[in-house]
Amino acid sequence: MNDQPAVISPPMARRTMLAAALAAVVVPLSGCGGSAGEAASVAPRESVTPPASGRPSASPEGLTPEPPAQDLPAPDEAIPKDPKRLADALTRTAGRLRDAIDDWRRTGDPAKGEAPEPVVLLSLYEQRVYRHLARNPTVASRTYGKLPKDMAARARDNVTAIRDLLSLAHPVSGPIKIKVESPEPADALLADFRRAERRFGVEWEVLAAVMLVETKFGRVRSPSYVGARGPMQFMPGTWKAYGMGGDIDDTGDALLAAANYLHASGAPGDYRRALYAYNHSQAYVDAVLLHARQMKRDIRNYYAYYTWQVYVITTKGERRLTGP
């Protein structure tokens, strides 16, 4: 990994970062981790350490070819303003995303490499729609009523979770350095989640939701503004008590420690109490549980979350920091 930070100005941020190189920055929360989150506060200019490249291709020779790029939504595809058209676009995108994830799991190898382009682009468009709805509650309410029942429930959970996390973000104007690296492959992470679940009884979906909110599945490697470290954002004192002698920056060790801490704090009997101990915010607790619920309903939602891009909030407004 390149340890020399590269300064990226706003117009260049998206063009110079790989799709899987999702950065996040600090959300000002307290608790076990300082929490690098889904929505974060950064300056108009960021210093970013780009992730290492060289992972295997997600589309090895001989596998089912990906759809032509023109059949996929562009990274900045327009979002319809009319609730009916928006609902139609969201329904269509969700169906195509499920199919793309099924193809990835069937003909690709989520245990190696990065997500294929169809999953990345369809997931990005869906995420952008959710973020639009999170910032426009009236439009969101009208859109839910035009969606199929199961799709409406999924959209409502995701939009509410994003809105909860946005409520915790505070834009700043000063510069901030962000060190990121590519996440471990999706199925390698899934194996770590399940190993922690077997040992401590904490559901893997809850652990995955915490990691999604904290560091976007380990992409963030910078300490938080309060000194929390690692893929699960542990404060040094909490790590000393629950890290079991492991490495705070190692994903497997960090997941075991998080499961250990959540179990000691009340999980699985009382997830709300345990998550509030992890981070003292009811909005944080709600967001984690909403994302976890969606992963329990359909494991494909885990793979979609795995490819979510990171957005940042500056004093000049929200923009996407990473992605295609």
PDB file of C-alpha atoms in Angstrom:
ATOM      1  CA  MET A   1       0.000   0.000   0.000  1.00  0.00           C
ATOM      2  CA  ASN A   2       1.150   3.487  -0.831  1.00  0.00           C
ATOM      3  CA  ASP A   3       1.638   5.361   2.437  1.00  0.00           C
ATOM      4  CA  GLN A   4       2.165   8.732   0.764  1.00  0.00           C
ATOM      5  CA  PRO A   5      -1.065  10.745   0.839  1.00  0.00           C
ATOM      6  CA  ALA A   6      -2.212  12.219  -2.439  1.00  0.00           C
ATOM      7  CA  VAL A   7      -3.980  15.565  -2.302  1.00  0.00           C
ATOM      8  CA  ILE A   8      -7.207  15.429  -4.282  1.00  0.00           C
ATOM      9  CA  SER A   9      -9.184  18.542  -5.109  1.00  0.00           C
ATOM     10  CA  PRO A  10     -12.971  18.314  -5.463  1.00  0.00           C
ATOM     11  CA  PRO A  11     -13.140  18.072  -9.288  1.00  0.00           C
ATOM     12  CA  MET A  12     -10.585  15.252  -9.365  1.00  0.00           C
ATOM     13  CA  ALA A  13     -11.780  13.117  -6.452  1.00  0.00           C
ATOM     14  CA  ARG A  14     -14.060  10.732  -8.307  1.00  0.00           C
ATOM     15  CA  ARG A  15     -11.959  10.470 -11.435  1.00  0.00           C
ATOM     16  CA  THR A  16      -8.837   9.399  -9.579  1.00  0.00           C
ATOM     17  CA  MET A  17     -10.255   6.830  -7.145  1.00  0.00           C
ATOM     18  CA  LEU A  18     -11.079   3.231  -8.073  1.00  0.00           C
ATOM     19  CA  ALA A  19     -14.633   1.986  -7.627  1.00  0.00           C
ATOM     20  CA  ALA A  20     -13.704  -0.213  -4.707  1.00  0.00           C
ATOM     21  CA  ALA A  21     -11.577   2.423  -3.026  1.00  0.00           C
ATOM     22  CA  LEU A  22     -14.262   3.839  -0.788  1.00  0.00           C
ATOM     23  CA  ALA A  23     -13.045   6.418   1.695  1.00  0.00           C
ATOM     24  CA  ALA A  24     -14.875   7.710   4.738  1.00  0.00           C
ATOM     25  CA  VAL A  25     -14.104  10.234   7.414  1.00  0.00           C
ATOM     26  CA  VAL A  26     -15.036  10.980  10.955  1.00  0.00           C
ATOM     27  CA  VAL A  27     -18.597  11.406  12.130  1.00  0.00           C
ATOM     28  CA  PRO A  28     -18.451  13.146  15.498  1.00  0.00           C
ATOM     29  CA  LEU A  29     -19.850  10.441  17.767  1.00  0.00           C
ATOM     30  CA  SER A  30     -18.690   8.990  21.040  1.00  0.00           C
ATOM     31  CA  GLY A  31     -18.490   5.463  22.390  1.00  0.00           C
ATOM     32  CA  CYS A  32     -16.405   2.410  21.589  1.00  0.00           C
ATOM     33  CA  GLY A  33     -15.369   3.950  18.290  1.00  0.00           C
ATOM     34  CA  GLY A  34     -15.164   7.541  17.194  1.00  0.00           C
ATOM     35  CA  SER A  35     -17.092   6.264  14.151  1.00  0.00           C
ATOM     36  CA  ALA A  36     -16.113   6.962  10.593  1.00  0.00           C
ATOM     37  CA  GLY A  37     -19.489   6.833   9.034  1.00  0.00           C
ATOM     38  CA  GLU A  38     -21.819   6.715   6.094  1.00  0.00           C
ATOM     39  CA  ALA A  39     -21.971  10.494   5.999  1.00  0.00           C
ATOM     40  CA  ALA A  40     -18.961  12.444   7.137  1.00  0.00           C
ATOM     41  CA  SER A  41     -17.462  15.862   7.606  1.00  0.00           C
ATOM     42  CA  VAL A  42     -14.547  16.931   5.442  1.00  0.00           C
ATOM     43  CA  ALA A  43     -13.015  20.059   4.082  1.00  0.00           C
ATOM     44  CA  PRO A  44     -13.373  21.251   0.509  1.00  0.00           C
ATOM     45  CA  ARG A  45      -9.995  19.652  -0.127  1.00  0.00           C
ATOM     46  CA  GLU A  46      -8.947  16.264   1.235  1.00  0.00           C
ATOM     47  CA  SER A  47      -5.618  14.525   1.555  1.00  0.00           C
ATOM     48  CA  VAL A  48      -6.269  10.917   0.636  1.00  0.00           C
ATOM     49  CA  THR A  49      -3.996   7.912   0.666  1.00  0.00           C
ATOM     50  CA  PRO A  50      -5.211   5.815  -2.268  1.00  0.00           C
ATOM     51  CA  PRO A  51      -5.695   2.053  -1.830  1.00  0.00           C
ATOM     52  CA  ALA A  52      -3.273  -0.493  -3.163  1.00  0.00           C
ATOM     53  CA  SER A  53      -4.213  -2.011  -6.502  1.00  0.00           C
ATOM     54  CA  GLY A  54      -3.381  -5.392  -7.933  1.00  0.00           C
ATOM     55  CA  ARG A  55      -6.303  -7.483  -6.695  1.00  0.00           C
ATOM     56  CA  PRO A  56      -7.536 -10.147  -9.106  1.00  0.00           C
ATOM     57  CA  SER A  57     -10.075  -9.100 -11.706  1.00  0.00           C
ATOM     58  CA  ALA A  58     -13.706  -9.669 -10.822  1.00  0.00           C
ATOM     59  CA  SER A  59     -14.367 -11.059 -14.341  1.00  0.00           C
ATOM     60  CA  PRO A  60     -11.805 -13.811 -15.030  1.00  0.00           C
ATOM     61  CA  GLU A  61     -11.519 -15.192 -18.536  1.00  0.00           C
ATOM     62  CA  GLY A  62     -14.213 -17.654 -19.486  1.00  0.00           C
ATOM     63  CA  LEU A  63     -16.948 -16.357 -17.199  1.00  0.00           C
ATOM     64  CA  THR A  64     -20.241 -14.791 -18.197  1.00  0.00           C
ATOM     65  CA  PRO A  65     -19.498 -11.403 -19.799  1.00  0.00           C
ATOM     66  CA  GLU A  66     -20.757  -8.283 -18.106  1.00  0.00           C
ATOM     67  CA  PRO A  67     -23.543  -6.253 -19.724  1.00  0.00           C
ATOM     68  CA  PRO A  68     -22.421  -3.480 -22.083  1.00  0.00           C
ATOM     69  CA  ALA A  69     -21.577  -0.283 -20.255  1.00  0.00           C
ATOM     70  CA  GLN A  70     -24.333   1.609 -22.083  1.00  0.00           C
ATOM     71  CA  ASP A  71     -26.921  -0.670 -20.466  1.00  0.00           C
ATOM     72  CA  LEU A  72     -25.793   0.366 -16.991  1.00  0.00           C
ATOM     73  CA  PRO A  73     -26.572   3.639 -15.214  1.00  0.00           C
ATOM     74  CA  ALA A  74     -23.860   6.240 -15.485  1.00  0.00           C
ATOM     75  CA  PRO A  75     -22.183   7.256 -12.216  1.00  0.00           C
ATOM     76  CA  ASP A  76     -24.117  10.539 -12.282  1.00  0.00           C
ATOM     77  CA  GLU A  77     -27.297   9.280 -13.922  1.00  0.00           C
ATOM     78  CA  ALA A  78     -30.135  11.745 -13.404  1.00  0.00           C
ATOM     79  CA  ILE A  79     -32.571  10.905 -10.601  1.00  0.00           C
ATOM     80  CA  PRO A  80     -36.223  11.467 -11.551  1.00  0.00           C
ATOM     81  CA  LYS A  81     -38.016  14.153  -9.573  1.00  0.00           C
ATOM     82  CA  ASP A  82     -41.528  12.786 -10.040  1.00  0.00           C
ATOM     83  CA  PRO A  83     -42.348  10.146  -7.344  1.00  0.00           C
ATOM     84  CA  LYS A  84     -43.942   7.756  -9.858  1.00  0.00           C
ATOM     85  CA  ARG A  85     -40.956   7.848 -12.212  1.00  0.00           C
ATOM     86  CA  LEU A  86     -38.606   7.668  -9.242  1.00  0.00           C
ATOM     87  CA  ALA A  87     -40.413   4.589  -7.897  1.00  0.00           C
ATOM     88  CA  ASP A  88     -40.248   2.934 -11.324  1.00  0.00           C
ATOM     89  CA  ALA A  89     -36.517   3.652 -11.592  1.00  0.00           C
ATOM     90  CA  LEU A  90     -35.861   2.336  -8.101  1.00  0.00           C
ATOM     91  CA  THR A  91     -37.870  -0.844  -8.710  1.00  0.00           C
ATOM     92  CA  ARG A  92     -36.141  -1.488 -12.020  1.00  0.00           C
ATOM     93  CA  THR A  93     -32.680  -0.835 -10.559  1.00  0.00           C
ATOM     94  CA  ALA A  94     -33.301  -3.068  -7.542  1.00  0.00           C
ATOM     95  CA  GLY A  95     -34.296  -5.979  -9.762  1.00  0.00           C
ATOM     96  CA  ARG A  96     -31.269  -5.568 -11.999  1.00  0.00           C
ATOM     97  CA  LEU A  97     -28.991  -5.237  -8.972  1.00  0.00           C
ATOM     98  CA  ARG A  98     -30.294  -8.486  -7.491  1.00  0.00           C
ATOM     99  CA  ASP A  99     -29.633 -10.238 -10.809  1.00  0.00           C
ATOM    100  CA  ALA A 100     -26.131  -8.743 -11.037  1.00  0.00           C
ATOM    101  CA  ILE A 101     -25.317  -9.894  -7.502  1.00  0.00           C
ATOM    102  CA  ASP A 102     -26.628 -13.385  -8.301  1.00  0.00           C
ATOM    103  CA  ASP A 103     -24.401 -13.473 -11.394  1.00  0.00           C
ATOM    104  CA  TRP A 104     -21.410 -12.323  -9.337  1.00  0.00           C
ATOM    105  CA  ARG A 105     -21.962 -15.044  -6.750  1.00  0.00           C
ATOM    106  CA  ARG A 106     -22.628 -17.710  -9.371  1.00  0.00           C
ATOM    107  CA  THR A 107     -20.066 -16.991 -12.089  1.00  0.00           C
ATOM    108  CA  GLY A 108     -17.570 -14.747 -10.325  1.00  0.00           C
ATOM    109  CA  ASP A 109     -15.762 -15.181  -7.055  1.00  0.00           C
ATOM    110  CA  PRO A 110     -16.735 -12.809  -4.207  1.00  0.00           C
ATOM    111  CA  ALA A 111     -14.018 -14.465  -2.125  1.00  0.00           C
ATOM    112  CA  LYS A 112     -11.423 -12.875  -4.417  1.00  0.00           C
ATOM    113  CA  GLY A 113     -11.092  -9.509  -6.046  1.00  0.00           C
ATOM    114  CA  GLU A 114     -13.528  -6.626  -6.296  1.00  0.00           C
ATOM    115  CA  ALA A 115     -17.181  -6.393  -7.234  1.00  0.00           C
ATOM    116  CA  PRO A 116     -17.921  -6.402 -10.982  1.00  0.00           C
ATOM    117  CA  GLU A 117     -18.940  -3.207 -12.748  1.00  0.00           C
ATOM    118  CA  PRO A 118     -22.686  -3.989 -12.994  1.00  0.00           C
ATOM    119  CA  VAL A 119     -22.935  -4.424  -9.227  1.00  0.00           C
ATOM    120  CA  VAL A 120     -20.934  -1.261  -8.565  1.00  0.00           C
ATOM    121  CA  LEU A 121     -22.916   0.966 -10.944  1.00  0.00           C
ATOM    122  CA  LEU A 122     -26.373  -0.347 -10.098  1.00  0.00           C
ATOM    123  CA  SER A 123     -25.634  -0.184  -6.376  1.00  0.00           C
ATOM    124  CA  LEU A 124     -24.345   3.362  -6.737  1.00  0.00           C
ATOM    125  CA  TYR A 125     -27.494   4.482  -8.527  1.00  0.00           C
ATOM    126  CA  GLU A 126     -29.697   2.865  -5.892  1.00  0.00           C
ATOM    127  CA  GLN A 127     -27.649   4.474  -3.127  1.00  0.00           C
ATOM    128  CA  ARG A 128     -27.943   7.869  -4.797  1.00  0.00           C
ATOM    129  CA  VAL A 129     -31.726   7.483  -4.968  1.00  0.00           C
ATOM    130  CA  TYR A 130     -31.846   6.601  -1.268  1.00  0.00           C
ATOM    131  CA  ARG A 131     -29.738   9.623  -0.394  1.00  0.00           C
ATOM    132  CA  HIS A 132     -31.987  11.858  -2.472  1.00  0.00           C
ATOM    133  CA  LEU A 133     -35.027  10.525  -0.627  1.00  0.00           C
ATOM    134  CA  ALA A 134     -33.291  10.929   2.743  1.00  0.00           C
ATOM    135  CA  ARG A 135     -32.902  14.644   2.034  1.00  0.00           C
ATOM    136  CA  ASN A 136     -36.444  15.009   0.665  1.00  0.00           C
ATOM    137  CA  PRO A 137     -38.892  13.443   3.150  1.00  0.00           C
ATOM    138  CA  THR A 138     -42.033  14.587   1.315  1.00  0.00           C
ATOM    139  CA  VAL A 139     -40.870  13.061  -1.962  1.00  0.00           C
ATOM    140  CA  ALA A 140     -39.838   9.928  -0.066  1.00  0.00           C
ATOM    141  CA  SER A 141     -43.280   9.521   1.481  1.00  0.00           C
ATOM    142  CA  ARG A 142     -44.988   9.863  -1.896  1.00  0.00           C
ATOM    143  CA  THR A 143     -42.512   7.462  -3.514  1.00  0.00           C
ATOM    144  CA  TYR A 144     -43.048   4.704  -0.920  1.00  0.00           C
ATOM    145  CA  GLY A 145     -46.736   4.626  -1.802  1.00  0.00           C
ATOM    146  CA  LYS A 146     -45.927   3.876  -5.445  1.00  0.00           C
ATOM    147  CA  LEU A 147     -43.536   1.000  -4.725  1.00  0.00           C
ATOM    148  CA  PRO A 148     -44.396  -2.697  -4.328  1.00  0.00           C
ATOM    149  CA  LYS A 149     -44.835  -3.544  -0.639  1.00  0.00           C
ATOM    150  CA  ASP A 150     -41.528  -5.371  -0.171  1.00  0.00           C
ATOM    151  CA  MET A 151     -39.628  -2.739  -2.145  1.00  0.00           C
ATOM    152  CA  ALA A 152     -41.229   0.043  -0.114  1.00  0.00           C
ATOM    153  CA  ALA A 153     -40.129  -1.599   3.151  1.00  0.00           C
ATOM    154  CA  ARG A 154     -36.562  -1.947   1.895  1.00  0.00           C
ATOM    155  CA  ALA A 155     -36.443   1.629   0.648  1.00  0.00           C
ATOM    156  CA  ARG A 156     -37.894   2.986   3.893  1.00  0.00           C
ATOM    157  CA  ASP A 157     -35.301   1.157   6.007  1.00  0.00           C
ATOM    158  CA  ASN A 158     -32.381   2.374   3.911  1.00  0.00           C
ATOM    159  CA  VAL A 159     -33.609   5.942   3.607  1.00  0.00           C
ATOM    160  CA  THR A 160     -34.290   6.163   7.338  1.00  0.00           C
ATOM    161  CA  ALA A 161     -30.851   4.767   8.184  1.00  0.00           C
ATOM    162  CA  ILE A 162     -29.144   7.268   5.898  1.00  0.00           C
ATOM    163  CA  ARG A 163     -31.207  10.118   7.343  1.00  0.00           C
ATOM    164  CA  ASP A 164     -30.249   9.035  10.883  1.00  0.00           C
ATOM    165  CA  LEU A 165     -26.559   9.073  10.007  1.00  0.00           C
ATOM    166  CA  LEU A 166     -26.807  12.372   8.165  1.00  0.00           C
ATOM    167  CA  SER A 167     -28.207  13.876  11.343  1.00  0.00           C
ATOM    168  CA  LEU A 168     -24.911  13.078  13.076  1.00  0.00           C
ATOM    169  CA  ALA A 169     -22.621  14.686  10.514  1.00  0.00           C
ATOM    170  CA  HIS A 170     -21.257  18.192  11.004  1.00  0.00           C
ATOM    171  CA  PRO A 171     -19.652  19.919   7.990  1.00  0.00           C
ATOM    172  CA  VAL A 172     -16.262  21.480   8.606  1.00  0.00           C
ATOM    173  CA  SER A 173     -14.148  23.847   6.565  1.00  0.00           C
ATOM    174  CA  GLY A 174     -10.609  22.811   7.468  1.00  0.00           C
ATOM    175  CA  PRO A 175      -8.602  20.152   5.598  1.00  0.00           C
ATOM    176  CA  ILE A 176      -8.432  16.557   6.769  1.00  0.00           C
ATOM    177  CA  LYS A 177      -6.210  13.641   5.799  1.00  0.00           C
ATOM    178  CA  ILE A 178      -7.858  10.314   5.024  1.00  0.00           C
ATOM    179  CA  LYS A 179      -5.966   7.051   4.662  1.00  0.00           C
ATOM    180  CA  VAL A 180      -7.883   4.356   2.812  1.00  0.00           C
ATOM    181  CA  GLU A 181      -7.248   0.942   1.352  1.00  0.00           C
ATOM    182  CA  SER A 182      -9.230  -1.604  -0.599  1.00  0.00           C
ATOM    183  CA  PRO A 183     -11.491  -3.773   1.570  1.00  0.00           C
ATOM    184  CA  GLU A 184     -11.022  -7.476   1.910  1.00  0.00           C
ATOM    185  CA  PRO A 185     -13.118  -9.450  -0.602  1.00  0.00           C
ATOM    186  CA  ALA A 186     -16.811  -9.678   0.254  1.00  0.00           C
ATOM    187  CA  ASP A 187     -16.870 -13.387   1.049  1.00  0.00           C
ATOM    188  CA  ALA A 188     -13.631 -13.208   3.032  1.00  0.00           C
ATOM    189  CA  LEU A 189     -15.303 -10.599   5.238  1.00  0.00           C
ATOM    190  CA  LEU A 190     -18.447 -12.713   5.435  1.00  0.00           C
ATOM    191  CA  ALA A 191     -16.378 -15.627   6.747  1.00  0.00           C
ATOM    192  CA  ASP A 192     -14.899 -13.362   9.434  1.00  0.00           C
ATOM    193  CA  PHE A 193     -18.372 -12.112  10.432  1.00  0.00           C
ATOM    194  CA  ARG A 194     -19.646 -15.670  10.804  1.00  0.00           C
ATOM    195  CA  ARG A 195     -16.612 -16.762  12.767  1.00  0.00           C
ATOM    196  CA  ALA A 196     -17.214 -13.942  15.256  1.00  0.00           C
ATOM    197  CA  GLU A 197     -20.902 -14.872  15.429  1.00  0.00           C
ATOM    198  CA  ARG A 198     -20.075 -18.502  16.253  1.00  0.00           C
ATOM    199  CA  ARG A 199     -17.734 -17.479  19.039  1.00  0.00           C
ATOM    200  CA  PHE A 200     -19.807 -14.780  20.755  1.00  0.00           C
ATOM    201  CA  GLY A 201     -23.363 -15.282  19.539  1.00  0.00           C
ATOM    202  CA  VAL A 202     -23.634 -11.808  17.987  1.00  0.00           C
ATOM    203  CA  GLU A 203     -25.450 -12.013  14.661  1.00  0.00           C
ATOM    204  CA  TRP A 204     -23.154 -11.545  11.706  1.00  0.00           C
ATOM    205  CA  GLU A 205     -25.583  -9.103  10.112  1.00  0.00           C
ATOM    206  CA  VAL A 206     -25.278  -6.775  13.115  1.00  0.00           C
ATOM    207  CA  LEU A 207     -21.492  -6.943  12.958  1.00  0.00           C
ATOM    208  CA  ALA A 208     -21.604  -6.221   9.225  1.00  0.00           C
ATOM    209  CA  ALA A 209     -23.917  -3.253   9.768  1.00  0.00           C
ATOM    210  CA  VAL A 210     -21.574  -1.825  12.424  1.00  0.00           C
ATOM    211  CA  MET A 211     -18.617  -2.184  10.061  1.00  0.00           C
ATOM    212  CA  LEU A 212     -20.597  -0.579   7.237  1.00  0.00           C
ATOM    213  CA  VAL A 213     -21.396   2.453   9.382  1.00  0.00           C
ATOM    214  CA  GLU A 214     -17.994   2.681  11.079  1.00  0.00           C
ATOM    215  CA  THR A 215     -15.508   2.338   8.201  1.00  0.00           C
ATOM    216  CA  LYS A 216     -17.334   1.171   5.076  1.00  0.00           C
ATOM    217  CA  PHE A 217     -16.136  -2.387   5.549  1.00  0.00           C
ATOM    218  CA  GLY A 218     -12.598  -1.468   6.566  1.00  0.00           C
ATOM    219  CA  ARG A 219     -11.793   0.987   3.810  1.00  0.00           C
ATOM    220  CA  VAL A 220     -11.003   3.759   6.274  1.00  0.00           C
ATOM    221  CA  ARG A 221      -7.658   3.315   7.969  1.00  0.00           C
ATOM    222  CA  SER A 222      -7.180   6.732   9.523  1.00  0.00           C
ATOM    223  CA  PRO A 223      -7.839   7.183  13.246  1.00  0.00           C
ATOM    224  CA  SER A 224     -11.010   9.054  14.119  1.00  0.00           C
ATOM    225  CA  TYR A 225     -10.900  12.568  15.518  1.00  0.00           C
ATOM    226  CA  VAL A 226     -11.114  11.134  19.049  1.00  0.00           C
ATOM    227  CA  GLY A 227      -8.427   8.498  18.439  1.00  0.00           C
ATOM    228  CA  ALA A 228     -10.503   5.427  17.570  1.00  0.00           C
ATOM    229  CA  ARG A 229      -8.595   3.032  15.346  1.00  0.00           C
ATOM    230  CA  GLY A 230      -8.967   0.084  13.060  1.00  0.00           C
ATOM    231  CA  PRO A 231     -11.777  -1.322  10.881  1.00  0.00           C
ATOM    232  CA  MET A 232     -14.193  -1.373  13.837  1.00  0.00           C
ATOM    233  CA  GLN A 233     -13.034   1.958  15.317  1.00  0.00           C
ATOM    234  CA  PHE A 234     -11.936   0.999  18.820  1.00  0.00           C
ATOM    235  CA  MET A 235     -10.653   3.435  21.382  1.00  0.00           C
ATOM    236  CA  PRO A 236      -7.304   2.170  22.766  1.00  0.00           C
ATOM    237  CA  GLY A 237      -8.696   1.639  26.277  1.00  0.00           C
ATOM    238  CA  THR A 238     -11.666  -0.359  25.013  1.00  0.00           C
ATOM    239  CA  TRP A 239      -9.394  -2.406  22.796  1.00  0.00           C
ATOM    240  CA  LYS A 240      -7.155  -3.224  25.753  1.00  0.00           C
ATOM    241  CA  ALA A 241     -10.183  -4.585  27.615  1.00  0.00           C
ATOM    242  CA  TYR A 242     -11.819  -6.506  24.750  1.00  0.00           C
ATOM    243  CA  GLY A 243      -9.199  -6.994  22.032  1.00  0.00           C
ATOM    244  CA  MET A 244      -7.973 -10.309  23.497  1.00  0.00           C
ATOM    245  CA  GLY A 245      -4.363  -9.503  22.640  1.00  0.00           C
ATOM    246  CA  GLY A 246      -5.083  -9.110  18.931  1.00  0.00           C
ATOM    247  CA  ASP A 247      -4.067  -6.457  16.423  1.00  0.00           C
ATOM    248  CA  ILE A 248      -6.446  -3.467  16.412  1.00  0.00           C
ATOM    249  CA  ASP A 249      -5.817  -2.961  12.674  1.00  0.00           C
ATOM    250  CA  ASP A 250      -6.442  -6.601  11.711  1.00  0.00           C
ATOM    251  CA  THR A 251      -9.952  -7.178  10.372  1.00  0.00           C
ATOM    252  CA  GLY A 252     -10.429 -10.640  11.862  1.00  0.00           C
ATOM    253  CA  ASP A 253      -9.149  -9.569  15.273  1.00  0.00           C
ATOM    254  CA  ALA A 254     -11.238  -6.388  15.209  1.00  0.00           C
ATOM    255  CA  LEU A 255     -14.437  -8.275  14.389  1.00  0.00           C
ATOM    256  CA  LEU A 256     -13.849 -10.740  17.218  1.00  0.00           C
ATOM    257  CA  ALA A 257     -13.225  -7.838  19.583  1.00  0.00           C
ATOM    258  CA  ALA A 258     -16.392  -6.062  18.438  1.00  0.00           C
ATOM    259  CA  ALA A 259     -18.432  -9.211  18.971  1.00  0.00           C
ATOM    260  CA  ASN A 260     -16.791  -9.654  22.379  1.00  0.00           C
ATOM    261  CA  TYR A 261     -17.635  -6.068  23.365  1.00  0.00           C
ATOM    262  CA  LEU A 262     -21.216  -6.228  22.086  1.00  0.00           C
ATOM    263  CA  HIS A 263     -21.764  -9.531  23.882  1.00  0.00           C
ATOM    264  CA  ALA A 264     -20.417  -8.101  27.119  1.00  0.00           C
ATOM    265  CA  SER A 265     -22.725  -5.101  26.650  1.00  0.00           C
ATOM    266  CA  GLY A 266     -25.906  -7.135  26.238  1.00  0.00           C
ATOM    267  CA  ALA A 267     -26.007  -8.780  22.806  1.00  0.00           C
ATOM    268  CA  PRO A 268     -27.667 -10.873  21.567  1.00  0.00           C
ATOM    269  CA  GLY A 269     -30.321 -10.443  24.248  1.00  0.00           C
ATOM    270  CA  ASP A 270     -30.489  -6.663  23.976  1.00  0.00           C
ATOM    271  CA  TYR A 271     -28.959  -5.295  20.803  1.00  0.00           C
ATOM    272  CA  ARG A 272     -30.115  -1.764  21.469  1.00  0.00           C
ATOM    273  CA  ARG A 273     -28.309  -1.647  24.780  1.00  0.00           C
ATOM    274  CA  ALA A 274     -25.187  -3.232  23.287  1.00  0.00           C
ATOM    275  CA  LEU A 275     -25.042  -0.895  20.307  1.00  0.00           C
ATOM    276  CA  TYR A 276     -25.645   2.155  22.463  1.00  0.00           C
ATOM    277  CA  ALA A 277     -22.653   1.090  24.553  1.00  0.00           C
ATOM    278  CA  TYR A 278     -20.661   0.819  21.318  1.00  0.00           C
ATOM    279  CA  ASN A 279     -21.676   4.313  20.284  1.00  0.00           C
ATOM    280  CA  HIS A 280     -23.776   6.613  22.432  1.00  0.00           C
ATOM    281  CA  SER A 281     -26.335   7.695  19.851  1.00  0.00           C
ATOM    282  CA  GLN A 282     -29.868   6.412  19.343  1.00  0.00           C
ATOM    283  CA  ALA A 283     -29.664   7.475  15.692  1.00  0.00           C
ATOM    284  CA  TYR A 284     -26.559   5.292  15.329  1.00  0.00           C
ATOM    285  CA  VAL A 285     -28.324   2.343  16.991  1.00  0.00           C
ATOM    286  CA  ASP A 286     -31.359   2.730  14.743  1.00  0.00           C
ATOM    287  CA  ALA A 287     -29.268   2.947  11.574  1.00  0.00           C
ATOM    288  CA  VAL A 288     -27.240  -0.159  12.416  1.00  0.00           C
ATOM    289  CA  LEU A 289     -30.352  -2.205  13.187  1.00  0.00           C
ATOM    290  CA  LEU A 290     -32.127  -1.076  10.020  1.00  0.00           C
ATOM    291  CA  HIS A 291     -29.188  -2.101   7.843  1.00  0.00           C
ATOM    292  CA  ALA A 292     -28.869  -5.391   9.747  1.00  0.00           C
ATOM    293  CA  ARG A 293     -32.568  -6.112   9.209  1.00  0.00           C
ATOM    294  CA  GLN A 294     -32.173  -5.736   5.469  1.00  0.00           C
ATOM    295  CA  MET A 295     -29.250  -8.163   5.409  1.00  0.00           C
ATOM    296  CA  LYS A 296     -31.289 -10.682   7.396  1.00  0.00           C
ATOM    297  CA  ARG A 297     -34.133 -10.417   4.893  1.00  0.00           C
ATOM    298  CA  ASP A 298     -31.900 -11.015   1.869  1.00  0.00           C
ATOM    299  CA  ILE A 299     -28.181 -11.738   1.881  1.00  0.00           C
ATOM    300  CA  ARG A 300     -27.916  -9.927  -1.444  1.00  0.00           C
ATOM    301  CA  ASN A 301     -28.354  -6.711   0.504  1.00  0.00           C
ATOM    302  CA  TYR A 302     -25.003  -7.421   2.160  1.00  0.00           C
ATOM    303  CA  TYR A 303     -23.315  -7.528  -1.245  1.00  0.00           C
ATOM    304  CA  ALA A 304     -25.062  -4.309  -2.263  1.00  0.00           C
ATOM    305  CA  TYR A 305     -23.912  -2.540   0.921  1.00  0.00           C
ATOM    306  CA  TYR A 306     -20.399  -3.844   0.324  1.00  0.00           C
ATOM    307  CA  THR A 307     -20.232  -1.719  -2.824  1.00  0.00           C
ATOM    308  CA  TRP A 308     -21.770   1.471  -1.415  1.00  0.00           C
ATOM    309  CA  GLN A 309     -19.735   4.571  -2.107  1.00  0.00           C
ATOM    310  CA  VAL A 310     -18.839   7.120   0.528  1.00  0.00           C
ATOM    311  CA  TYR A 311     -20.237  10.611   0.548  1.00  0.00           C
ATOM    312  CA  VAL A 312     -18.800  13.563   2.368  1.00  0.00           C
ATOM    313  CA  ILE A 313     -20.368  16.752   3.628  1.00  0.00           C
ATOM    314  CA  THR A 314     -18.513  20.016   3.263  1.00  0.00           C
ATOM    315  CA  THR A 315     -19.564  23.535   4.107  1.00  0.00           C
ATOM    316  CA  LYS A 316     -20.333  23.847   0.382  1.00  0.00           C
ATOM    317  CA  GLY A 317     -22.637  20.838   0.339  1.00  0.00           C
ATOM    318  CA  GLU A 318     -22.599  17.090  -0.159  1.00  0.00           C
ATOM    319  CA  ARG A 319     -20.575  15.358  -2.814  1.00  0.00           C
ATOM    320  CA  ARG A 320     -19.297  11.897  -3.611  1.00  0.00           C
ATOM    321  CA  LEU A 321     -15.670  11.377  -2.717  1.00  0.00           C
ATOM    322  CA  THR A 322     -15.067   7.964  -4.317  1.00  0.00           C
ATOM    323  CA  GLY A 323     -16.367   5.682  -6.999  1.00  0.00           C
ATOM    324  CA  PRO A 324     -16.461   5.414 -10.760  1.00  0.00           C
TER     325      PRO A 324
END
